[in-house]
Short mmCIF file of C-alpha atoms in Angstrom, two decimals:
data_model
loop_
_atom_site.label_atom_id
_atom_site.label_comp_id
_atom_site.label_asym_id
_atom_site.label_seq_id
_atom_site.Cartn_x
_atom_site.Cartn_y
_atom_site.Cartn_z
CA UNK D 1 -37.86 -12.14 -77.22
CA UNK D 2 -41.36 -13.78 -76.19
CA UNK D 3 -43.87 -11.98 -78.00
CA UNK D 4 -47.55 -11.03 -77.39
CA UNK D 5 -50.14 -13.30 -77.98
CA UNK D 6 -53.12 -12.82 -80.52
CA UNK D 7 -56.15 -15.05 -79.58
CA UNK D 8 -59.49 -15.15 -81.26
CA UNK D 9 -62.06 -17.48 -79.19
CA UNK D 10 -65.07 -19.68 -81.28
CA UNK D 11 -68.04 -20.11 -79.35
CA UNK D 12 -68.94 -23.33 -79.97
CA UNK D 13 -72.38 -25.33 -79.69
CA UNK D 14 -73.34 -28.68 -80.73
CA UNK D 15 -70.35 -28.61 -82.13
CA UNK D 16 -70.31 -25.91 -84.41
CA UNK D 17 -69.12 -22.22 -84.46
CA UNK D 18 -72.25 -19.97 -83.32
CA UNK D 19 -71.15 -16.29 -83.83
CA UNK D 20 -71.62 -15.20 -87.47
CA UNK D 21 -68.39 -15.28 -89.71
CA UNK D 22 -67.21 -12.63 -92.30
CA UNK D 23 -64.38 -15.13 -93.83
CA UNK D 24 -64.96 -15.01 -97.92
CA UNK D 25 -63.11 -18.07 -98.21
CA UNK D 26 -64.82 -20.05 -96.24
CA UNK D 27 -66.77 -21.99 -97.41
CA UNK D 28 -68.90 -23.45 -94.23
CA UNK D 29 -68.39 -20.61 -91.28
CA UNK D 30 -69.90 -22.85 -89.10
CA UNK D 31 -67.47 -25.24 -89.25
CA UNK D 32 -65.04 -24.91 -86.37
CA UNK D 33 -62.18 -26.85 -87.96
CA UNK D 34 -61.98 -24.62 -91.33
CA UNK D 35 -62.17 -21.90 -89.24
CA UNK D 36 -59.63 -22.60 -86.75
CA UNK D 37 -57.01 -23.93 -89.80
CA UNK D 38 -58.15 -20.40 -91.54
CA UNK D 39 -57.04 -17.96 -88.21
CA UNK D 40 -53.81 -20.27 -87.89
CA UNK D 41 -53.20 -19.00 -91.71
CA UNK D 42 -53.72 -15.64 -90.90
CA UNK D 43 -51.22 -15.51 -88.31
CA UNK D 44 -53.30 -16.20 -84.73
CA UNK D 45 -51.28 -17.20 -82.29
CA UNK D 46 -53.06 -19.25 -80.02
CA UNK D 47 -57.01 -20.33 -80.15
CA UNK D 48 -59.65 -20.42 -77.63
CA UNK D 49 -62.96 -22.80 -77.98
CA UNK D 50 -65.33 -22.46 -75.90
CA UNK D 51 -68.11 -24.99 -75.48
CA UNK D 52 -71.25 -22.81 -74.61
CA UNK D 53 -73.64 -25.80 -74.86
CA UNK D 54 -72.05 -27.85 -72.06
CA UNK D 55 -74.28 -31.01 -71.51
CA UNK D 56 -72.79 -34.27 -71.43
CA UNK D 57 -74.01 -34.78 -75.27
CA UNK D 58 -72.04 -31.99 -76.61
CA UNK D 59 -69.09 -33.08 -74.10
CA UNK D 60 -68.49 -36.08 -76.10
CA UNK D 61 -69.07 -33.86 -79.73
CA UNK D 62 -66.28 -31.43 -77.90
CA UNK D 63 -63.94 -34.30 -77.33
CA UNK D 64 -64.19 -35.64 -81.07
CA UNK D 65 -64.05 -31.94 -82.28
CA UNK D 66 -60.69 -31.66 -80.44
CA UNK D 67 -58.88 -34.68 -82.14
CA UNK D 68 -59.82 -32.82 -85.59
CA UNK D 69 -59.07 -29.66 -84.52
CA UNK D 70 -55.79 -30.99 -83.10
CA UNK D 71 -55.05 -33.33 -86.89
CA UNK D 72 -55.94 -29.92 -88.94
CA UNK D 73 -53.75 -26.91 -87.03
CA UNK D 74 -50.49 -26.44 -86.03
CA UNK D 75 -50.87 -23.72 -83.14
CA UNK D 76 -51.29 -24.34 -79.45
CA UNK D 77 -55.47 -24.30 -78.28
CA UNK D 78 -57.22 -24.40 -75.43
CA UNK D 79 -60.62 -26.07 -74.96
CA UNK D 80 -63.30 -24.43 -72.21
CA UNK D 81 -66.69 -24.82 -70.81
CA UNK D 82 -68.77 -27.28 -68.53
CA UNK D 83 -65.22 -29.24 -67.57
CA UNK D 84 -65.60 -30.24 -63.82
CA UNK D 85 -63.41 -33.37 -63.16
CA UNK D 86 -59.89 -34.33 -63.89
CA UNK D 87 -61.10 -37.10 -66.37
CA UNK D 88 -63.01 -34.45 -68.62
CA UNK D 89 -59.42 -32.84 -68.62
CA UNK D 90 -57.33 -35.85 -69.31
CA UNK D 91 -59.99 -36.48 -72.25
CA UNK D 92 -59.59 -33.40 -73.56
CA UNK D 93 -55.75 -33.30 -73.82
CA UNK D 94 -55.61 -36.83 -75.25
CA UNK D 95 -57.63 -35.68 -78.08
CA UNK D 96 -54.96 -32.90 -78.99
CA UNK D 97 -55.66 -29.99 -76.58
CA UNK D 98 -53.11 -28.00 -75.06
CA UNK D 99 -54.58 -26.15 -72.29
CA UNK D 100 -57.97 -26.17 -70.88
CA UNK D 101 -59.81 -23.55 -68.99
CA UNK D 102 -62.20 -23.79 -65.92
CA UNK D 103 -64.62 -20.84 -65.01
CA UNK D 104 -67.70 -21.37 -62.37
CA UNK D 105 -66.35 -25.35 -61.64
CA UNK D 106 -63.11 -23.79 -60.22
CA UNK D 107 -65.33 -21.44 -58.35
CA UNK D 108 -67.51 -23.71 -56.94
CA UNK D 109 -64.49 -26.22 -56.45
CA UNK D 110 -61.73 -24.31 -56.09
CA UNK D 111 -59.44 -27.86 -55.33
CA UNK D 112 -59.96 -28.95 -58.74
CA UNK D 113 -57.63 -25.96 -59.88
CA UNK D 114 -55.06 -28.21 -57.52
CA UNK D 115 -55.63 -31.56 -58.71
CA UNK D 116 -55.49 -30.76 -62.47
CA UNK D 117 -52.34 -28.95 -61.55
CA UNK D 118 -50.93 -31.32 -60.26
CA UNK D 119 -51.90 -34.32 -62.50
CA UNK D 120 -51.28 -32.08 -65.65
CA UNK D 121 -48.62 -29.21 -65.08
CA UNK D 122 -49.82 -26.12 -64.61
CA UNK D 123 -48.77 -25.03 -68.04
CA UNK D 124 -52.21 -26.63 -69.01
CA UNK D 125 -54.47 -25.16 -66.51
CA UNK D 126 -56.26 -21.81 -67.53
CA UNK D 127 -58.81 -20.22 -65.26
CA UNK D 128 -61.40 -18.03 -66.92
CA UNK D 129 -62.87 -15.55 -64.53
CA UNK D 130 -66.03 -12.84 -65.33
CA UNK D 131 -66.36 -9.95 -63.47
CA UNK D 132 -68.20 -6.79 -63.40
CA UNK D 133 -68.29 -4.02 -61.16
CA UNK D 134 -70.56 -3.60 -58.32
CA UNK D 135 -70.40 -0.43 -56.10
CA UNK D 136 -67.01 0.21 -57.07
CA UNK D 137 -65.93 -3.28 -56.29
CA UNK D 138 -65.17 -6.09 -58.94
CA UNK D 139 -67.06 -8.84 -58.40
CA UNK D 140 -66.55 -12.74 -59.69
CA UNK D 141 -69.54 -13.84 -61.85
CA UNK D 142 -70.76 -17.72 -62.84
CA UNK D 143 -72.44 -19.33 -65.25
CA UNK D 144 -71.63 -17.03 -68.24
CA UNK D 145 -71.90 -13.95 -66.11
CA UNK D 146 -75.43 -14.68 -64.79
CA UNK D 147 -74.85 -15.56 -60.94
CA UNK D 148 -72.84 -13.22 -58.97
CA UNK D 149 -70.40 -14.04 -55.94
CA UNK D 150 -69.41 -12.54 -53.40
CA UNK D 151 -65.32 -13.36 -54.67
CA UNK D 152 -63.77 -10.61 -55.64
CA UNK D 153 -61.86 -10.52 -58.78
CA UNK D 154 -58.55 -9.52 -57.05
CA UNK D 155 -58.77 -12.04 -54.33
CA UNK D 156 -59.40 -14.80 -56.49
CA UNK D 157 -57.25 -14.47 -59.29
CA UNK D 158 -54.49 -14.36 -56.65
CA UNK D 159 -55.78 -17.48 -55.14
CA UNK D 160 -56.12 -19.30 -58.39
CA UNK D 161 -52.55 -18.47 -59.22
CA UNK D 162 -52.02 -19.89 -56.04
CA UNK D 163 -53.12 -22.73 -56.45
CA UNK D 164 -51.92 -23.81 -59.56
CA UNK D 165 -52.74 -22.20 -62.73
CA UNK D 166 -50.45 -21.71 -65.18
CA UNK D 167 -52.64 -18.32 -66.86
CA UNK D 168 -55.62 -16.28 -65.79
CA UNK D 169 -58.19 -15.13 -68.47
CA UNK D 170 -60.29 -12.46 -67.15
CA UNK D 171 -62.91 -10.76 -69.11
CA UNK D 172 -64.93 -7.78 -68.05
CA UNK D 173 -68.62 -7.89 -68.46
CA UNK D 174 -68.70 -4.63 -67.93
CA UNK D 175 -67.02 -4.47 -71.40
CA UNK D 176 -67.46 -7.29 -72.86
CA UNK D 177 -69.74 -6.65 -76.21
CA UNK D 178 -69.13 -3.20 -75.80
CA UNK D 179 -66.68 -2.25 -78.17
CA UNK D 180 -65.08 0.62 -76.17
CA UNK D 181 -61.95 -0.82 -74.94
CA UNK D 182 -60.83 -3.51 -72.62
CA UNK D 183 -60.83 -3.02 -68.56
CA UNK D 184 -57.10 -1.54 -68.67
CA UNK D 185 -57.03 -0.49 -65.11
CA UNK D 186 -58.23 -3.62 -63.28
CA UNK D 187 -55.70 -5.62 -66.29
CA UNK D 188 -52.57 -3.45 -64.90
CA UNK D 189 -53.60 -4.40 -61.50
CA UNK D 190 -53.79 -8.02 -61.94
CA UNK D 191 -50.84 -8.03 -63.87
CA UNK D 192 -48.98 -6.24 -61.08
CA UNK D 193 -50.09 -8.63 -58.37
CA UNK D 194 -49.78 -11.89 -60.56
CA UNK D 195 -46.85 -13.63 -61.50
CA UNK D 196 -48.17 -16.03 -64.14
CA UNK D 197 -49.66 -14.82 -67.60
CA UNK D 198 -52.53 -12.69 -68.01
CA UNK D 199 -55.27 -13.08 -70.82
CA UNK D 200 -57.41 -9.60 -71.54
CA UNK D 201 -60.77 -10.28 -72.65
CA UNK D 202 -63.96 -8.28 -73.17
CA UNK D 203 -64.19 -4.85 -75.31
CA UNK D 204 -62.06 -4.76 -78.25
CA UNK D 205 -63.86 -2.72 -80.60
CA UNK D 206 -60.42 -1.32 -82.62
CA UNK D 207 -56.26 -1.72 -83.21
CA UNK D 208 -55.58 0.91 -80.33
CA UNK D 209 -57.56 -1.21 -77.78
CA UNK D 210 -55.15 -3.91 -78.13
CA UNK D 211 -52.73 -1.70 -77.91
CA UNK D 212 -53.81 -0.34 -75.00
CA UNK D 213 -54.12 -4.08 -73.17
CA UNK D 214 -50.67 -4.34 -73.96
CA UNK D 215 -49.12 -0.81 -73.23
CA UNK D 216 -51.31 0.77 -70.11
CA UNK D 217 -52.69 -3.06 -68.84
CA UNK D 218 -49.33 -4.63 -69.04
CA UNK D 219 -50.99 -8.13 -70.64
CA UNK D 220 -49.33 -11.09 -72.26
CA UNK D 221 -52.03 -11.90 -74.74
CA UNK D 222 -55.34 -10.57 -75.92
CA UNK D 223 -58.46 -12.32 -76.83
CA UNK D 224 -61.28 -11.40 -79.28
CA UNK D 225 -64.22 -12.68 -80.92
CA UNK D 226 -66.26 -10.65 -83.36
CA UNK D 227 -63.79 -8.13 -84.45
CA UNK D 228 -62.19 -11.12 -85.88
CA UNK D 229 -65.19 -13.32 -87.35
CA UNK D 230 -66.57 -10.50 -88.89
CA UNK D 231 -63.41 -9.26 -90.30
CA UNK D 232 -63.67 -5.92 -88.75
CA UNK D 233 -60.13 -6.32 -87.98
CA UNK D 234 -58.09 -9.14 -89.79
CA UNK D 235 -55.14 -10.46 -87.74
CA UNK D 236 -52.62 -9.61 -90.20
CA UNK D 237 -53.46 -5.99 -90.20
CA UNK D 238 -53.62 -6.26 -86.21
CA UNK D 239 -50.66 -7.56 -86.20
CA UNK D 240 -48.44 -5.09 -88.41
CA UNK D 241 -49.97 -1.98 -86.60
CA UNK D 242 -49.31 -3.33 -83.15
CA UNK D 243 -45.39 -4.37 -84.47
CA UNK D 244 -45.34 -0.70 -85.76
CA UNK D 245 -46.38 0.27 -82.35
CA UNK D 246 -43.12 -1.40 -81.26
CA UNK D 247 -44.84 -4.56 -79.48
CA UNK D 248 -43.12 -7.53 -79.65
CA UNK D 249 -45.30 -9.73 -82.14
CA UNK D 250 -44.77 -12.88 -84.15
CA UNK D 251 -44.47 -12.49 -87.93
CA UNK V 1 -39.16 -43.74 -92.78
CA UNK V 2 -39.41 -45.58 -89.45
CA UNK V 3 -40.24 -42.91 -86.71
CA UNK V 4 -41.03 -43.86 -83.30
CA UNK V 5 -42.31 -41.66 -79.84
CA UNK V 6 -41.20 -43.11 -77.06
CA UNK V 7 -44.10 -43.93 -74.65
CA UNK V 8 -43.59 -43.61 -71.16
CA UNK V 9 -46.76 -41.81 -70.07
CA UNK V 10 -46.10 -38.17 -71.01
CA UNK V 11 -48.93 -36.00 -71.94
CA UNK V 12 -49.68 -34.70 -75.24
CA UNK V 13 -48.74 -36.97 -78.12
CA UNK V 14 -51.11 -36.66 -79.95
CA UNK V 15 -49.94 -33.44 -81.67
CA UNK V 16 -46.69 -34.93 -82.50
CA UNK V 17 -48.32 -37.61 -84.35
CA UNK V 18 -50.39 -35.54 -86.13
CA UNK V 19 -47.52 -33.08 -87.15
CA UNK V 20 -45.57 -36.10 -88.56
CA UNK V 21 -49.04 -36.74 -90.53
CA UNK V 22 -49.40 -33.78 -91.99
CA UNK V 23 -45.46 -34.32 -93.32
CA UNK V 24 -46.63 -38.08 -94.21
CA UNK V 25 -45.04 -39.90 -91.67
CA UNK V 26 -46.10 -42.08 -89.48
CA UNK V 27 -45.45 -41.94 -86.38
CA UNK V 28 -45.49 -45.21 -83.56
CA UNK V 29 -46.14 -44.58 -80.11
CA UNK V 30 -43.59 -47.85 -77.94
CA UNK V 31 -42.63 -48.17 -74.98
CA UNK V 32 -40.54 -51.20 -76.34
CA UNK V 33 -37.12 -51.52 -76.47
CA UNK V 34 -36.34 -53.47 -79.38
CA UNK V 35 -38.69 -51.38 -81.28
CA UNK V 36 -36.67 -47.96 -80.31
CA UNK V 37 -33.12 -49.24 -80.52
CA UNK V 38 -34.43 -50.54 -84.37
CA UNK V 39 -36.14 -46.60 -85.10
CA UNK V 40 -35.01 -44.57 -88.21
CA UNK V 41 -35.93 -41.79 -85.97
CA UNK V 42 -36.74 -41.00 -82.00
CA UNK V 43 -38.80 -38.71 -80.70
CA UNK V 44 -38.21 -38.32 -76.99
CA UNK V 45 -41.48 -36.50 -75.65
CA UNK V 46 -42.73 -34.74 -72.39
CA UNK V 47 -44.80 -32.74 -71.07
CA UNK V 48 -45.38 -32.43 -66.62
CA UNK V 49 -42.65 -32.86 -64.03
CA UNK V 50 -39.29 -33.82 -64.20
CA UNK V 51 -39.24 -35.91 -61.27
CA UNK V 52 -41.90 -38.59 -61.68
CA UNK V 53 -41.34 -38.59 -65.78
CA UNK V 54 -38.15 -39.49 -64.42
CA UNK V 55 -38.93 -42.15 -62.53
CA UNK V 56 -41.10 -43.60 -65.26
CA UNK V 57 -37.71 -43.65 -67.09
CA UNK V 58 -36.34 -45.92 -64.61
CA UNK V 59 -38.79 -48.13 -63.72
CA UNK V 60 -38.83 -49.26 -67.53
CA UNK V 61 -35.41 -49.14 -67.81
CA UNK V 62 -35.44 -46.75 -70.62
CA UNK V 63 -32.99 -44.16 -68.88
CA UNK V 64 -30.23 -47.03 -69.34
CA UNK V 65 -31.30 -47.29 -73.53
CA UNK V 66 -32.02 -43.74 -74.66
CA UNK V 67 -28.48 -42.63 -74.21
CA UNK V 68 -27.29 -45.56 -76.01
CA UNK V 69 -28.97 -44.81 -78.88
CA UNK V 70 -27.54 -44.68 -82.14
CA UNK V 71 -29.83 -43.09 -85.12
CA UNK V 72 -31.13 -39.43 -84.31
CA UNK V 73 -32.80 -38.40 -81.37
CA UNK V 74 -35.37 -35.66 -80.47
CA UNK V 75 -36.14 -34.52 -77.53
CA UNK V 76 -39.06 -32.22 -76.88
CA UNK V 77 -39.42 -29.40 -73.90
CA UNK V 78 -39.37 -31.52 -70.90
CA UNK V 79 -37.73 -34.32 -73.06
CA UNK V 80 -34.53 -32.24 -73.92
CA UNK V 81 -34.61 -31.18 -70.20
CA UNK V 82 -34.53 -34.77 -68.93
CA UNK V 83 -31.49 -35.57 -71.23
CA UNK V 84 -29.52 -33.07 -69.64
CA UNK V 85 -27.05 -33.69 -66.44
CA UNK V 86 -29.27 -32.65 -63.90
CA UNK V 87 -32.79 -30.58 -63.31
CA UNK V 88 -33.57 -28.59 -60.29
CA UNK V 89 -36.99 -29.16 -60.59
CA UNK V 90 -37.93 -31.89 -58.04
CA UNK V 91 -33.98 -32.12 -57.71
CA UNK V 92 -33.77 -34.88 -60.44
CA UNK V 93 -30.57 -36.20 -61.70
CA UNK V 94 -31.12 -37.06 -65.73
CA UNK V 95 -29.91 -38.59 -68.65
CA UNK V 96 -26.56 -36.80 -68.79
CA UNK V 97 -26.31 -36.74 -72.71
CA UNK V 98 -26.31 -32.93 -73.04
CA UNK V 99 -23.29 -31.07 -70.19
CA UNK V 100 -25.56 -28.84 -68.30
CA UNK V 101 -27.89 -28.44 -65.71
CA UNK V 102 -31.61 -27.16 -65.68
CA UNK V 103 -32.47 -24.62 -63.60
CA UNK V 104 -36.03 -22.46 -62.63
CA UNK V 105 -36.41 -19.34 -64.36
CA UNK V 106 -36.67 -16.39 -61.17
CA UNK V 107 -40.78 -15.93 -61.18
CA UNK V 108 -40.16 -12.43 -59.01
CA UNK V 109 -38.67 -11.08 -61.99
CA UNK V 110 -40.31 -13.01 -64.99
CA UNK V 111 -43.76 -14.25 -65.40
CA UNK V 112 -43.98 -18.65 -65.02
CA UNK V 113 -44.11 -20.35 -66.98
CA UNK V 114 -42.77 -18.78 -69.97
CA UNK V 115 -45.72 -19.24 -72.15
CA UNK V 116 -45.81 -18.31 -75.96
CA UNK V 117 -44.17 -17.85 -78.85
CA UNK V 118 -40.10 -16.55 -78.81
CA UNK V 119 -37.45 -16.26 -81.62
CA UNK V 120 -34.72 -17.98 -81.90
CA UNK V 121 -31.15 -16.97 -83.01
CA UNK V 122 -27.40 -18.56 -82.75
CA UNK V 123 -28.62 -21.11 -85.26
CA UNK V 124 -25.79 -23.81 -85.36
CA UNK V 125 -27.62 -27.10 -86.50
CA UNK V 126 -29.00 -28.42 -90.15
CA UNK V 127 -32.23 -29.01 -88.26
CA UNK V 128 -32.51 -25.22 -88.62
CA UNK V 129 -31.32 -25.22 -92.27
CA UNK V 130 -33.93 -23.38 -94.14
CA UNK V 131 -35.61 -21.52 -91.51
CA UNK V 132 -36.87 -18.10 -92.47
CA UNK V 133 -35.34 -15.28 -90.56
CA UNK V 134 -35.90 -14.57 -86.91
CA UNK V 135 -38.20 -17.58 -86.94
CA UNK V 136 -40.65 -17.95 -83.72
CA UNK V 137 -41.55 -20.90 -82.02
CA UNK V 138 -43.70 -22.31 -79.40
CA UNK V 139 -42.43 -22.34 -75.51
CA UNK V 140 -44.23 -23.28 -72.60
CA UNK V 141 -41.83 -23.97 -69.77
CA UNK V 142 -40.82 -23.16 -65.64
CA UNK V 143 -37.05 -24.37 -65.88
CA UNK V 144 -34.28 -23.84 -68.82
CA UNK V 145 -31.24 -24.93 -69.88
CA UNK V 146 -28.48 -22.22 -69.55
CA UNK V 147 -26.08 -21.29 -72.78
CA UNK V 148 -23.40 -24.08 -72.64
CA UNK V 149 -20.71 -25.79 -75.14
CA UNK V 150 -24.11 -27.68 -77.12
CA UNK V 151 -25.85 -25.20 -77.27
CA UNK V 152 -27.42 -25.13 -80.97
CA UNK V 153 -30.40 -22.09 -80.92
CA UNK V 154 -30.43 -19.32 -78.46
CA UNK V 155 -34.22 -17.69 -77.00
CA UNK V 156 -34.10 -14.96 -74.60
CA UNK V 157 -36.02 -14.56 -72.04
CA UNK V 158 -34.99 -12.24 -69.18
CA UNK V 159 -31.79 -13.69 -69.89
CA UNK V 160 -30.03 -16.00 -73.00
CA UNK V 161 -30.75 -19.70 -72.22
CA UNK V 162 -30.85 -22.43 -74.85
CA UNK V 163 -33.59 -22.88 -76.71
CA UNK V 164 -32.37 -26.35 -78.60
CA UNK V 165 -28.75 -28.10 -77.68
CA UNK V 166 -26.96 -31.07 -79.84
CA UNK V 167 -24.72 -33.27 -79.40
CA UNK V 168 -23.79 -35.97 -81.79
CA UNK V 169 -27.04 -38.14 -82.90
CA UNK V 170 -29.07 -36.36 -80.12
CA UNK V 171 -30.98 -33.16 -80.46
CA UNK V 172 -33.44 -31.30 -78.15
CA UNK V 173 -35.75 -28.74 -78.02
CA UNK V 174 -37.15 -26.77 -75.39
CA UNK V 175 -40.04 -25.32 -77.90
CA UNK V 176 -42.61 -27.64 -79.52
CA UNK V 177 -41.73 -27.94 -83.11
CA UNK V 178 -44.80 -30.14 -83.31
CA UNK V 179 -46.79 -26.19 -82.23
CA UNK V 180 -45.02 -24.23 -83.87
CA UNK V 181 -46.52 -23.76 -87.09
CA UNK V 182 -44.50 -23.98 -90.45
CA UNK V 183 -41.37 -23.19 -88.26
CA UNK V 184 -41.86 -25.72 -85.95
CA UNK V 185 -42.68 -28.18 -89.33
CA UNK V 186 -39.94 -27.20 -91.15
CA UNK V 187 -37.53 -28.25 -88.24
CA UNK V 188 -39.52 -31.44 -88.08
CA UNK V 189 -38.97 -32.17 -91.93
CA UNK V 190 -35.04 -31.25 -91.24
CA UNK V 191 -34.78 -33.85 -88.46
CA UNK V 192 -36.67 -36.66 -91.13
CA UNK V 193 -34.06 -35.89 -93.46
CA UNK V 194 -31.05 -35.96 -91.09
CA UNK V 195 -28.21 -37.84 -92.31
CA UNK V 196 -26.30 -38.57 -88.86
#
């Protein structure tokens, strides 16, 4: 039985993890590359890095940081941020990546969800979407949340799909650093209307949130940050309640 | 240990060479025959569509050698799908070593590609000697082999399908051993020890 995905995402700038880490073992926390090899120990099932720096400088630092990344673990990754062409792509998964997610470029150039599709497989194409809501209405956000479209979530995860991705991440700003739980009813209805796999992001502040991504907004994975790097919540322990909660998980 | 990936422009090598490092093997990417037919091991890779990976076969003439090959073979996800009789995706006839045909898993009832991490049972090959039980492994795929007579590990999704088939000196699997943590290394390590 395919199980449900644990994902912890490293922010990553200038090469090197940003968010503080609570690992006692490790030795450098900014070092993405102990830290990734450390969460595929404890039982992560998937990784996320995203590249929150973005100029063409750290492009090239991303690239090299894949290939070691890709030598040191053993579990798929994917590799985000400030990727706008099919080259930056092809660069990416030569250096070890498995997937690779596009946010405001697919947005702004909603083809290039098309051409990596097709010159990749969808399989490798993730689009990332923010949204908050807006007068009741969820609206599609850029550039790390800070410009707002007019796109509405809905709409455009449907189109993305569409058009060739292989999995939609979305991640309420609404909830995102909040702690209270992740946006369970627009997750249920973008799992309803989408027939690809869905990524919840944004809110986990405890075990029964993830729970609730899986149970009430009918997600395939879930992905978490701080709850992880600080150790408020170690994957192992996630994992055993969530199996006790009878979701499918991997051991 | 001479282990070789066959090149023919498929995506993502790079992890299978680096899985074979970390079990201290290299690994040779070659698109040349001599080099293959002369391999301790194969590793038959792929990753995109079946129809121009296909063609890529052919053009090289490297459809006409793989079958022929004599020392063991290991095909990965789209690999093992290409080394059955026939795909439906992009309607592409194969390499007919393993008796069945690849079809499209039904996306109104499942969500496509299958992507994550699924356990396998109906073990029947050494490479799965020493697996721990209900061991998970790494799928990303549109299109499966059904349950046939070479069958040799069973994954269920919506419905049975195989998750690796063998036959003879050929193996293939529709997971990524080379993702799949120490699973997916310990099946490596069983396939490097192969005596067949």
């Amino acid at each position: 039985m395919l199980s449900k995905r644990i994902i912890p995402c490293l922010d990553i700038k200038d090469g090197r993890t940003v968010k503080g880490v609570n690992f006692q073992d490790l030795q450098d926390a900014g070092d993405p590359v102990a830290l990734a090899a450390q969460y595929a120990v404890q039982g992560a099932d998937e990784l996320v890095f995203l590249d929150i720096t973005a100029t063409e400088d750290a492009r090239e630092t991303m690239a090299s940081l894949v290939l070691e990344v890709s030598k040191a673990i053993d579990i798929p990754f994917t590799v985000g941020g400030g990727i706008r062409s099919v080259s930056d792509v092809e660069k990416l998964l030569k250096n070890g990546a498995d997937k690779i997610s596009i946010n405001s470029s697919a947005v702004r150039n909603p083809q290039l969800i098309n051409d990596l599709a097709q010159a990749f497989g969808s399989q490798c194409v993730v689009v990332a979407i923010d949204a908050k809501q807006i007068d009741q209405s969820w609206r599609v956000h850029l550039v790390g949340g800070k410009v707002p479209t007019e796109l509405h979530l809905f709409d455009w995860a449907k189109e993305a799909a569409d058009r060739g991705a292989g999995e939609i991440l979305f991640t309420s700003m609404d909830h995102d650093g909040s702690k209270h739980g992740y946006a369970i009813d627009a997750l249920a209805r973008l799992s309803e209307d989408l027939s690809i796999p869905l990524i919840a992001s944004g809110g986990a502040g405890t075990e029964q949130h993830f729970l609730d991504a899986f149970t009430q907004g009918k997600v395939d994975a879930v992905l978490a940050a701080s709850v992880f790097h600080y150790g408020v919540i170690p994957i192992p322990i996630l994992k055993t309640y969530l199996a006790s909660q009878g979701i499918p998980i991997r051991k | 240990m001479n282990l070789v990936i066959i090149d023919y422009g498929a995506g993502n090598i790079q992890s299978i060479i680096h899985a074979f490092d970390r079990l201290g093997v290299q690994a040779r990417l070659t698109k040349d025959a001599q080099a293959i037919s002369s391999a301790d091991r194969v590793i038959f890779p792929g990753v995109g569509a079946a129809g121009s990976a296909m063609s890529q076969l052919r053009a090289t003439g490297l459809n006409e050698l793989i079958p022929q090959l004599k020392q063991p073979v290991l095909g990965i996800c789209l690999g093992m799908q290409l080394m059955c009789r026939h795909s439906e995706e992009n309607n592409t006839d194969g390499l007919g070593i393993f008796q069945v045909d690849v079809v499209e898993f039904d996306n109104t009832l499942l969500k496509v590609p299958q992507m994550g991490w699924n356990s396998l049972s109906a073990l029947t090959s050494p490479l799965f000697n020493q697996l721990p039980q209900d061991p998970y492994v790494y799928m990303v795929h549109s299109y499966y082999a059904p349950i046939c007579n070479q069958t040799a590990a069973v994954a269920e999704y919506g419905i049975p399908y195989s998750a690796a088939l063998h036959r003879d000196n050929f193996w293939g699997t529709q997971f990524h051993p080379e993702k799949s943590s120490q699973v997916g290394s310990k099946i490596l390590q069983q396939f490097l020890s192969l005596t067949s």
